[in-house]
Amino acid sequence: MQLTHHIDPNDVGPNGRAEKVSAGKLHAAQYIVALILIVLITGLWRLQVLGADNFRALAEANRIRKVPILAPRGRLFDREGRLLVDNYPSVSCYLLREQVKDLDADLPLISQGLHIPIEQIQSTLRRYQIAPKYQPIPLKQDISPDEQAFIAAHRDELPELETLDEQRRLYPRDGFAAHLIGYVGEVSEQMLDDPRYAFYSPGDVVGRSGVEQTYDALLRGKDGSRDVIVNSHGKELGHLGQELAVPGKDLKLTIDLDLQIAAEKALDGKNGAIVAMDPHTGEILAMVSRPTYDPNQFSVRLTKNYWNEIINNPDHPLLNKSLQAQLAPGSTFKIIMSVAGLQENVAQTMHVSCNGGAEFYGHFYACDKHHGAVDINNAIPYSCDTFYYTLANRLGIDTIAKYATSVGLGQRTGIDLPDEVAGTMPSTAWKLKTQHDKWFAGETISVGIGQGAVTATPMQLARALSGIASGGVFRRPHVVFADEVPSDMQQAIQESFPGSGNATIPLSTENWQLITDAMANVTSSPIGTAYAAHLEGVDFAGKTGTAQVIGHDALAKTNKGHNTEPNAWFVGMAPRRNPDIVVAVLWEHGNWGNNSAKLASQIIDAYVNKQRKRDNNIRIATTPEPAKPTTPTSEAPTVPSAE
């Protein structure tokens, strides 16, 4: 009997032999499959539940772009509401790095279409290298219509280029009031490191000088934005919403456009500064510095050629000489000397005989004329150096410094403009601190006529002499009305711009009247040094000053060129007591102080005529043309002194 065995085909392996899967292998396979399923389920849970918000935001970013809406900067007006600084519509080009993978390949086309050297584009990219990739890079400002058309025509090829509408600054032509108004420019890397600019980003426009800098927080406004739907090429497909920009605050300045025009005209073609101020309030009515610059050049991208032109100019166009020219005040300082001498009861009884100078400590100090008998009443209109040499010697440097400091010399005025300088008022303590040496009595003699170590700015002299003419009441100069600025910002500005500010010093009525009457004689009496600048029917007072820029010995060894001529000063006011306007003039190398007095008379005349027309008096006064510096001769001038 033959036995047969039945074989299940499922038990036959690839070699024809019957095999059987063990239970252990089967369980292992089941565990692996289960583990894989757990991992997949966990990953899906993390993506769809835990990371839902994050990935939803990323998805939105892929189709929604936030386009900034730049706030227009606040406009600037004069005290009567006349427009000084406006804005104009402009288009700028920005680079979106998220929209391109190989930017280097597009640079030649971008360079050609936007008329920018490739090296400049690469430099801009390096500057923003560490900035977040989503941040647009400003590539070119104020692009032309042709450049706008180029960007639109190459939207598919160059999706990284985007345009943005902006409002740009439009300043007056020819640098009109440029040093007072200032200019705007792109925030620098150094500024971004300053905590004051913590809320600014690269590419932001910020005030860089003048009113634009001091009141930037008010003027700049608050930017808005709009959400737009874009495709993969960056093309806008629709709008989702927007947050409107808040325009910057308009500001009314204290300057009077008519007086500013008169001051600009008076200083045209000259180097120096003019300041006109209301002594009752400290409001600046006009401010001019020459030479000037064009702030419109700074409002877009400053060219290297223009920057080199102004930075290499030996007359320093960027310097606001009203606040930053630290120069010997010359004989304008004699008014402060007169205050010190009278208040100390020294000048009242002092009489000198001026024979062209006097000798002190073995050295002869010259006077420009033989004035004969001089006392305090005629010393100011004569501007007799011999009298003030003698007065300085009797008072001593520390007494002089005490009174000069009390009227604001040697310290900032606190005007609400950046970069004001303090000047210098020497004393024994000052010399010991700065030069580690003692003060010598002979040094005091030159200080008595506003020479030597004493220096001042036109703004300081305007405040000092107007305060004296106001009976000892001094006001902090300012260029923006207080009610234009929130109270907390007013306090912050005063703290940011410390100075002599508002002050009152004791000044006896008798001394006050004597000094102001003598200052009136400077312009109204034939013996006065500024008689040629007098205004008929106007109570116009002041003091001339002629300050040497080089010593007599050094001058004798030079060719006596224009730059060796003295600086011409004048500080005048109307009326003589409690004046409504004070004007300080610095004419660099203008020779004699009476030349500057003629410039000041133009501003005073413009002011008086304007007031008269407001009072329905239509008299139109003739404004004298500015005189040119004259070369002194051996013949005596028509007035006792040409200072």
XYZ file of C-alpha atoms in Angstrom:
643
model
C 0.000 0.000 0.000
C 1.520 3.329 -1.079
C 1.149 6.301 1.228
C 0.732 9.839 -0.151
C 1.454 13.300 1.590
C -0.535 16.484 0.740
C 1.617 19.684 0.609
C -0.011 23.158 1.020
C 1.248 25.477 -1.732
C 1.437 28.349 0.814
C 4.155 26.475 2.688
C 6.456 26.263 -0.351
C 9.334 28.732 -0.378
C 11.193 30.201 -3.365
C 13.552 27.176 -3.419
C 10.681 24.780 -3.620
C 10.835 23.786 0.016
C 8.020 24.226 2.405
C 8.526 27.082 4.966
C 6.505 28.413 7.890
C 6.586 32.094 9.308
C 7.333 32.126 12.982
C 5.024 33.867 15.427
C 7.876 36.133 16.655
C 8.517 37.584 13.238
C 4.872 38.164 12.703
C 4.522 40.079 15.977
C 7.635 42.147 15.206
C 6.218 43.185 11.858
C 2.973 44.173 13.499
C 4.801 46.351 16.060
C 6.819 48.121 13.354
C 3.697 48.920 11.382
C 1.992 50.205 14.520
C 5.000 52.382 15.412
C 5.068 53.910 11.943
C 1.377 54.701 12.200
C 1.886 56.326 15.615
C 4.712 58.514 14.264
C 2.627 59.599 11.277
C -0.409 60.354 13.404
C 1.718 62.329 15.908
C 3.294 64.368 13.105
C -0.065 65.154 11.581
C -1.379 66.211 15.002
C 1.571 68.535 15.518
C 1.189 70.088 12.084
C -2.589 70.431 12.099
C -3.211 71.214 15.769
C -0.140 72.544 17.560
C 1.320 74.399 14.545
C -1.933 75.509 12.989
C -1.576 79.206 13.880
C 2.033 79.380 12.803
C 1.486 77.728 9.455
C -1.660 79.713 8.892
C 0.412 82.923 9.326
C 3.059 81.612 6.957
C 0.429 80.757 4.408
C -1.071 84.214 4.709
C 2.384 85.766 4.224
C 2.770 83.834 0.990
C -0.260 85.524 -0.497
C -0.569 88.789 1.471
C 1.968 91.618 1.405
C 1.912 94.488 3.879
C 2.689 97.662 1.930
C 3.616 100.690 4.046
C 1.736 103.976 3.657
C 4.244 106.672 4.562
C 2.918 109.594 6.573
C 3.401 113.019 4.955
C 5.675 115.228 7.022
C 4.151 118.251 8.733
C 4.492 121.539 6.862
C 6.202 124.673 8.193
C 4.655 128.150 8.193
C 5.847 131.583 9.246
C 4.247 133.470 12.138
C 1.483 134.803 9.867
C 0.603 131.422 8.384
C 2.554 131.787 5.136
C 3.875 128.501 3.783
C 7.632 127.966 4.057
C 8.154 124.211 3.620
C 5.801 121.900 1.747
C 5.787 118.309 0.445
C 5.519 117.000 -3.107
C 4.415 113.561 -4.373
C 7.255 111.228 -5.264
C 7.794 107.568 -6.166
C 10.647 105.452 -4.819
C 11.862 101.997 -5.813
C 12.344 99.259 -3.208
C 13.909 95.818 -3.501
C 12.025 92.768 -2.131
C 14.577 90.040 -1.483
C 11.884 87.415 -0.816
C 10.713 87.630 -4.418
C 13.931 86.421 -6.087
C 16.274 83.454 -5.774
C 19.241 84.667 -7.825
C 19.469 88.440 -7.402
C 22.962 88.679 -8.880
C 21.648 87.553 -12.265
C 19.158 90.461 -12.306
C 21.592 93.214 -11.315
C 22.680 94.188 -14.863
C 19.073 94.700 -15.985
C 18.168 96.595 -12.788
C 21.255 98.777 -13.157
C 20.380 99.621 -16.749
C 16.709 100.336 -16.145
C 17.122 102.424 -12.973
C 20.357 104.132 -14.063
C 22.235 102.954 -10.963
C 25.788 101.574 -11.113
C 25.936 97.908 -10.174
C 28.548 98.749 -7.538
C 26.077 101.110 -5.849
C 23.377 98.417 -5.766
C 25.829 95.921 -4.302
C 26.896 98.473 -1.685
C 23.247 99.001 -0.710
C 22.707 95.247 -0.414
C 25.744 94.878 1.826
C 24.451 97.652 4.056
C 21.166 95.791 4.598
C 22.751 92.339 4.735
C 21.934 91.785 8.415
C 18.421 93.235 8.139
C 15.491 90.764 8.111
C 14.905 89.354 4.633
C 11.287 90.465 4.614
C 12.347 94.115 5.045
C 12.219 96.093 1.767
C 15.465 97.790 0.773
C 15.257 101.376 -0.548
C 17.012 101.191 -3.900
C 16.367 104.578 -5.492
C 14.360 107.563 -4.352
C 12.331 109.974 -6.443
C 12.472 107.848 -9.595
C 11.542 109.315 -12.960
C 8.426 108.408 -15.020
C 10.670 106.440 -17.390
C 12.023 104.399 -14.492
C 8.503 103.769 -13.213
C 7.546 102.537 -16.691
C 10.583 100.240 -16.723
C 9.524 98.606 -13.438
C 5.952 98.108 -14.678
C 7.117 96.630 -17.995
C 9.457 94.139 -16.308
C 7.109 93.041 -13.528
C 7.373 89.363 -14.496
C 11.136 89.409 -15.057
C 11.961 91.491 -11.976
C 9.326 90.713 -9.320
C 11.770 91.933 -6.666
C 11.277 95.588 -7.716
C 8.426 97.449 -6.040
C 7.389 101.109 -6.126
C 6.092 103.125 -3.215
C 4.365 106.517 -3.214
C 5.960 109.004 -0.842
C 5.757 112.672 0.098
C 9.111 114.425 -0.096
C 10.247 117.738 1.323
C 10.138 120.844 -0.855
C 12.282 123.611 0.624
C 12.550 127.264 -0.453
C 14.995 127.968 -3.250
C 18.521 129.335 -2.905
C 18.982 128.091 0.652
C 16.397 130.536 2.045
C 16.358 130.151 5.874
C 18.142 126.823 5.408
C 20.075 126.897 8.686
C 16.955 127.651 10.704
C 14.688 125.151 8.925
C 17.299 122.414 8.519
C 16.864 119.391 6.268
C 15.826 115.730 6.316
C 17.784 112.665 5.293
C 17.943 108.926 5.670
C 18.642 107.798 9.220
C 22.288 106.766 9.561
C 23.676 103.610 11.125
C 25.221 105.688 13.920
C 21.840 107.258 14.688
C 20.198 103.833 14.867
C 22.610 102.966 17.691
C 21.296 105.974 19.652
C 18.378 105.186 22.033
C 16.626 108.336 20.808
C 16.139 106.632 17.434
C 15.061 103.250 18.796
C 11.776 103.357 16.862
C 13.405 104.077 13.506
C 14.403 101.528 10.863
C 17.032 101.679 8.105
C 15.722 103.746 5.228
C 13.500 105.966 7.407
C 13.655 109.699 6.763
C 14.543 111.799 9.789
C 15.260 115.457 10.554
C 18.997 116.031 10.451
C 19.330 119.741 11.262
C 17.463 122.845 12.425
C 13.734 122.743 13.163
C 13.500 119.483 11.212
C 15.744 117.795 13.783
C 14.462 119.376 16.997
C 10.779 118.795 16.210
C 11.145 115.581 14.208
C 8.848 113.636 16.554
C 5.990 116.051 15.770
C 6.708 116.539 12.099
C 7.152 112.926 11.005
C 3.658 111.594 11.807
C 2.817 107.868 11.979
C 3.081 105.525 8.996
C 0.159 103.292 8.023
C -0.037 100.174 5.854
C -2.314 98.272 3.464
C -2.631 94.510 2.976
C -2.616 93.446 -0.662
C -3.072 89.992 -2.237
C -0.229 89.064 -4.565
C 0.598 86.102 -6.749
C 3.887 84.217 -6.944
C 5.312 86.970 -9.150
C 4.462 89.698 -6.685
C 1.637 91.103 -8.802
C -1.222 92.641 -6.834
C -4.492 90.790 -7.226
C -6.625 92.533 -4.632
C -6.830 94.442 -1.359
C -7.808 93.188 2.096
C -7.665 96.330 4.204
C -5.529 99.241 5.322
C -4.435 101.299 8.299
C -4.324 104.954 7.307
C -1.207 107.005 7.962
C -1.397 109.884 10.448
C 0.149 113.015 8.876
C 2.807 114.891 10.808
C 1.818 118.036 12.661
C 2.122 121.359 10.869
C 4.210 123.879 12.793
C 4.039 127.659 12.875
C 7.491 129.189 13.275
C 8.155 132.516 14.961
C 9.978 133.984 11.978
C 8.412 136.781 9.959
C 8.733 136.073 6.237
C 9.048 139.782 5.412
C 11.906 140.291 7.854
C 13.542 137.045 6.752
C 13.516 138.314 3.171
C 15.015 141.636 4.287
C 17.760 139.862 6.253
C 18.543 137.482 3.381
C 18.811 140.430 1.012
C 21.016 142.407 3.404
C 23.547 139.577 3.741
C 23.479 138.535 0.081
C 27.003 138.075 -1.293
C 28.601 138.306 2.139
C 29.724 135.822 4.775
C 28.323 136.079 8.272
C 25.031 135.955 10.134
C 21.999 138.022 11.057
C 19.604 137.383 13.940
C 16.421 139.388 14.577
C 14.527 138.753 17.813
C 11.560 140.037 19.799
C 13.109 140.829 23.221
C 9.717 140.720 24.942
C 9.194 137.039 24.152
C 12.450 135.638 22.778
C 10.762 134.857 19.449
C 13.227 134.732 16.558
C 11.913 136.954 13.760
C 14.672 136.201 11.245
C 17.845 134.132 11.095
C 20.339 134.066 8.246
C 23.751 132.434 7.906
C 26.007 132.820 4.891
C 27.184 131.047 2.871
C 24.227 128.704 2.752
C 23.368 125.368 1.143
C 20.422 123.827 -0.719
C 18.474 121.530 1.650
C 16.609 120.082 -1.346
C 19.851 118.303 -2.229
C 19.601 116.402 1.067
C 15.918 115.465 0.835
C 16.567 112.771 -1.792
C 19.962 111.061 -2.049
C 22.862 113.446 -1.567
C 25.318 113.262 -4.455
C 29.001 112.867 -3.775
C 29.830 115.898 -5.932
C 27.529 118.231 -4.004
C 28.721 116.889 -0.662
C 32.371 117.431 -1.627
C 31.518 120.905 -2.863
C 30.069 122.096 0.437
C 32.324 120.141 2.789
C 35.465 121.529 1.113
C 34.194 125.109 1.036
C 36.506 127.111 3.362
C 33.589 129.362 4.357
C 31.700 126.371 5.868
C 28.179 126.522 4.361
C 26.837 123.910 6.810
C 27.842 126.022 9.818
C 24.963 127.990 11.321
C 26.999 131.059 12.169
C 24.119 132.565 14.138
C 24.678 129.881 16.789
C 28.096 128.424 16.010
C 30.423 131.272 15.029
C 32.518 131.773 18.182
C 34.307 135.043 17.507
C 35.633 138.025 19.415
C 32.646 140.390 19.834
C 34.764 143.534 19.532
C 33.306 146.767 20.828
C 29.774 145.399 21.186
C 31.216 144.002 24.438
C 31.596 147.590 25.686
C 27.889 147.659 26.544
C 28.475 144.786 28.969
C 31.560 146.602 30.256
C 29.401 149.688 30.819
C 26.881 147.658 32.826
C 29.671 146.255 35.003
C 31.318 149.638 35.485
C 28.093 151.450 36.374
C 26.686 148.735 38.630
C 30.027 148.668 40.491
C 29.907 152.491 40.818
C 33.226 152.834 39.010
C 32.302 154.241 35.581
C 30.194 157.172 36.842
C 33.178 159.165 38.043
C 35.779 157.888 35.617
C 37.305 160.372 33.186
C 40.117 159.668 30.739
C 42.037 161.702 28.225
C 42.337 159.716 25.019
C 45.447 160.570 23.041
C 45.206 157.586 20.731
C 45.705 154.933 23.388
C 47.273 154.300 26.775
C 50.032 152.269 28.355
C 49.348 149.427 30.785
C 51.909 147.082 32.320
C 54.650 148.274 30.002
C 52.644 147.825 26.796
C 50.930 150.513 24.711
C 47.317 149.725 23.750
C 46.123 151.776 20.783
C 42.792 153.495 20.215
C 41.635 154.204 16.652
C 41.374 157.970 17.290
C 42.397 160.797 19.616
C 39.068 161.352 21.356
C 40.263 163.837 23.967
C 38.226 164.013 27.182
C 35.985 160.964 27.551
C 33.472 159.932 30.211
C 30.776 157.246 30.345
C 28.270 159.431 28.480
C 30.310 159.732 25.295
C 32.463 156.596 25.639
C 29.758 154.432 24.032
C 28.999 156.611 20.963
C 32.740 157.338 20.546
C 33.542 153.666 21.180
C 36.717 154.880 22.840
C 39.097 151.983 23.466
C 41.189 154.020 25.902
C 38.204 154.488 28.215
C 37.394 150.778 28.269
C 41.042 149.737 28.664
C 41.085 151.853 31.804
C 37.701 150.570 33.018
C 38.765 146.955 32.511
C 41.958 147.544 34.468
C 39.994 148.989 37.385
C 37.316 146.277 37.428
C 39.548 143.230 37.006
C 38.793 140.112 35.009
C 36.644 138.326 37.587
C 34.273 141.281 38.025
C 33.970 141.580 34.265
C 33.330 137.834 33.998
C 30.651 138.007 36.699
C 28.574 140.538 34.749
C 29.266 138.990 31.334
C 28.160 135.600 32.625
C 25.025 137.101 34.168
C 23.931 138.377 30.740
C 24.611 134.995 29.126
C 28.114 135.061 27.673
C 30.168 131.904 27.989
C 27.030 129.734 27.913
C 24.405 128.628 25.423
C 21.209 130.646 25.193
C 19.050 127.496 25.165
C 17.483 128.178 21.761
C 15.507 125.213 20.415
C 17.967 124.455 17.611
C 20.723 121.826 17.621
C 24.481 122.348 17.942
C 24.530 125.759 19.625
C 27.945 126.613 21.076
C 28.741 128.375 24.341
C 31.522 130.771 23.409
C 34.119 131.765 25.998
C 34.131 134.191 28.895
C 37.582 134.118 30.486
C 38.304 134.446 34.191
C 41.069 133.444 36.572
C 39.281 130.153 37.297
C 38.710 129.539 33.563
C 42.382 129.956 32.707
C 43.511 127.796 35.596
C 41.113 125.042 34.515
C 41.713 125.163 30.767
C 45.362 126.226 30.559
C 46.652 125.352 34.028
C 48.111 128.807 34.347
C 47.371 131.980 36.271
C 45.665 135.005 34.797
C 47.893 138.017 34.176
C 46.548 141.505 34.724
C 47.696 142.610 31.277
C 45.331 140.111 29.671
C 42.358 141.977 31.099
C 43.044 145.083 29.022
C 42.150 143.479 25.679
C 39.067 141.810 27.177
C 37.762 145.299 27.986
C 37.200 145.963 24.280
C 35.882 142.488 23.421
C 39.177 141.027 22.233
C 41.600 138.594 23.812
C 40.124 135.303 24.985
C 36.467 136.398 24.976
C 34.290 134.943 22.183
C 30.550 135.075 21.541
C 27.935 134.153 18.939
C 25.476 136.531 17.239
C 22.637 134.844 19.148
C 24.343 135.423 22.501
C 24.949 139.096 21.723
C 21.377 139.574 20.500
C 20.025 138.149 23.761
C 22.560 139.966 25.966
C 22.141 143.469 24.564
C 18.367 143.189 24.167
C 18.117 142.105 27.801
C 20.171 145.100 28.900
C 17.986 147.413 26.792
C 14.939 145.784 28.440
C 16.049 146.783 31.919
C 17.698 143.466 32.807
C 14.952 141.101 31.589
C 16.328 138.317 29.383
C 14.320 135.787 27.378
C 15.145 132.351 26.030
C 15.294 132.567 22.219
C 13.032 130.128 20.353
C 11.856 129.505 16.784
C 8.576 127.614 17.381
C 5.608 129.014 19.298
C 5.115 127.284 22.655
C 1.414 126.588 22.033
C 2.394 124.541 18.960
C 4.133 121.960 21.140
C 2.649 119.604 23.769
C 3.619 120.577 27.308
C 5.590 117.398 27.962
C 7.616 117.956 24.809
C 8.249 121.586 25.782
C 9.839 120.378 28.997
C 11.892 117.774 27.148
C 13.178 120.382 24.682
C 14.249 122.733 27.457
C 16.110 119.873 29.087
C 17.688 118.893 25.776
C 18.774 122.455 25.034
C 20.061 123.863 28.324
C 21.255 127.435 28.497
C 20.884 130.810 30.114
C 17.186 130.863 29.160
C 14.876 133.324 30.921
C 16.572 135.452 33.552
C 16.418 138.805 35.311
C 19.396 140.734 36.669
C 19.308 143.848 38.826
C 19.944 146.947 36.722
C 19.275 150.356 38.197
C 16.937 152.648 36.290
C 19.546 155.404 36.167
C 22.190 153.119 34.674
C 19.685 151.566 32.261
C 18.652 154.982 30.933
C 22.242 156.167 30.638
C 23.322 153.119 28.618
C 20.304 153.099 26.277
C 20.573 156.861 25.650
C 24.243 156.417 24.793
C 23.358 153.557 22.423
C 20.830 155.838 20.716
C 23.600 158.375 20.184
C 25.608 155.705 18.346
C 23.159 155.976 15.439
C 21.507 159.371 15.924
C 24.385 161.666 16.907
C 27.137 162.866 14.545
C 29.684 161.645 17.095
C 28.303 158.097 16.927
C 30.140 155.316 15.141
C 26.985 154.260 13.250
C 25.570 157.671 12.409
C 25.625 156.771 8.698
C 23.034 154.063 9.452
C 20.533 156.261 11.308
C 16.860 156.069 10.337
C 14.883 159.294 10.201
C 11.942 159.232 12.584
C 12.925 155.896 14.141
C 14.215 155.489 17.707
C 17.088 153.270 16.562
C 19.898 152.460 19.011
C 22.806 150.052 19.030
C 26.522 149.411 19.255
C 29.146 148.757 16.621
C 32.077 146.394 16.957
C 35.226 145.890 14.904
C 37.073 142.740 15.922
C 40.541 141.965 14.669
C 41.099 138.470 13.302
C 44.882 138.786 13.309
C 47.293 140.640 15.584
C 49.020 143.868 14.536
C 52.457 142.244 14.389
C 51.217 139.312 12.306
C 49.203 141.643 10.084
C 52.311 143.678 9.283
C 53.955 140.533 7.904
C 51.074 139.554 5.589
C 49.798 140.851 2.254
C 46.738 142.193 4.073
C 44.263 140.190 1.985
C 40.488 140.158 2.484
C 40.674 137.372 5.069
C 42.806 139.568 7.314
C 40.183 142.330 7.467
C 38.420 142.677 10.840
C 34.992 141.192 11.469
C 32.255 143.811 11.506
C 29.648 143.553 14.278
C 26.538 145.514 15.125
C 23.737 144.931 17.601
C 20.835 147.346 17.285
C 17.298 147.726 18.583
C 14.181 149.833 18.231
C 13.124 151.613 20.306
C 16.101 152.208 22.594
C 14.348 151.095 25.801
C 12.143 148.022 26.131
C 12.701 147.388 22.408
C 10.274 145.541 20.156
C 13.052 144.212 17.932
C 16.773 143.592 18.264
C 19.067 142.777 15.350
C 22.572 141.311 15.626
C 24.792 141.369 12.537
C 28.098 139.626 11.968
C 29.802 140.458 8.672
C 32.919 138.361 8.459
C 35.846 140.483 7.241
C 33.406 143.348 6.774
C 36.064 145.750 8.097
C 34.259 148.345 10.219
C 31.252 147.908 12.476
C 29.373 150.771 10.822
C 29.126 148.620 7.688
C 27.177 146.016 9.649
C 25.063 148.792 11.168
C 23.856 149.684 7.666
C 22.755 146.078 7.168
C 20.892 146.068 10.497
C 19.131 149.310 9.575
C 17.558 147.549 6.585
C 15.880 144.978 8.846
C 14.844 147.624 11.391
C 13.438 149.763 8.576
C 11.476 146.809 7.143
C 10.061 146.084 10.604
C 9.064 149.686 11.311
C 7.470 150.159 7.886
C 5.441 146.985 8.329
C 4.169 148.164 11.725
C 3.284 151.571 10.313
C 1.320 150.076 7.424
C -0.595 147.936 9.907
C -1.487 151.142 11.723
C -2.828 152.551 8.407
C 0.154 154.822 8.001
C 1.235 154.232 4.426
C 4.578 156.048 4.630
C 7.131 153.968 2.729
C 10.656 154.535 3.988
C 13.650 154.196 1.707
C 15.898 151.291 2.630
C 19.571 152.207 2.177
C 21.712 149.851 0.140
C 24.393 147.943 2.077
C 27.741 149.670 2.020
C 30.885 147.934 0.883
C 33.851 147.686 3.277
C 36.138 150.678 3.025
C 39.882 150.709 3.434
C 41.037 152.999 6.255
C 43.179 155.950 5.182
C 45.428 158.290 7.051
C 42.774 161.001 6.784
C 40.250 161.326 9.580
C 36.776 160.009 8.683
C 33.737 162.247 8.735
C 32.742 160.769 12.084
C 35.152 160.479 15.014
C 35.367 156.678 14.699
C 34.669 154.298 11.851
C 33.947 151.447 14.214
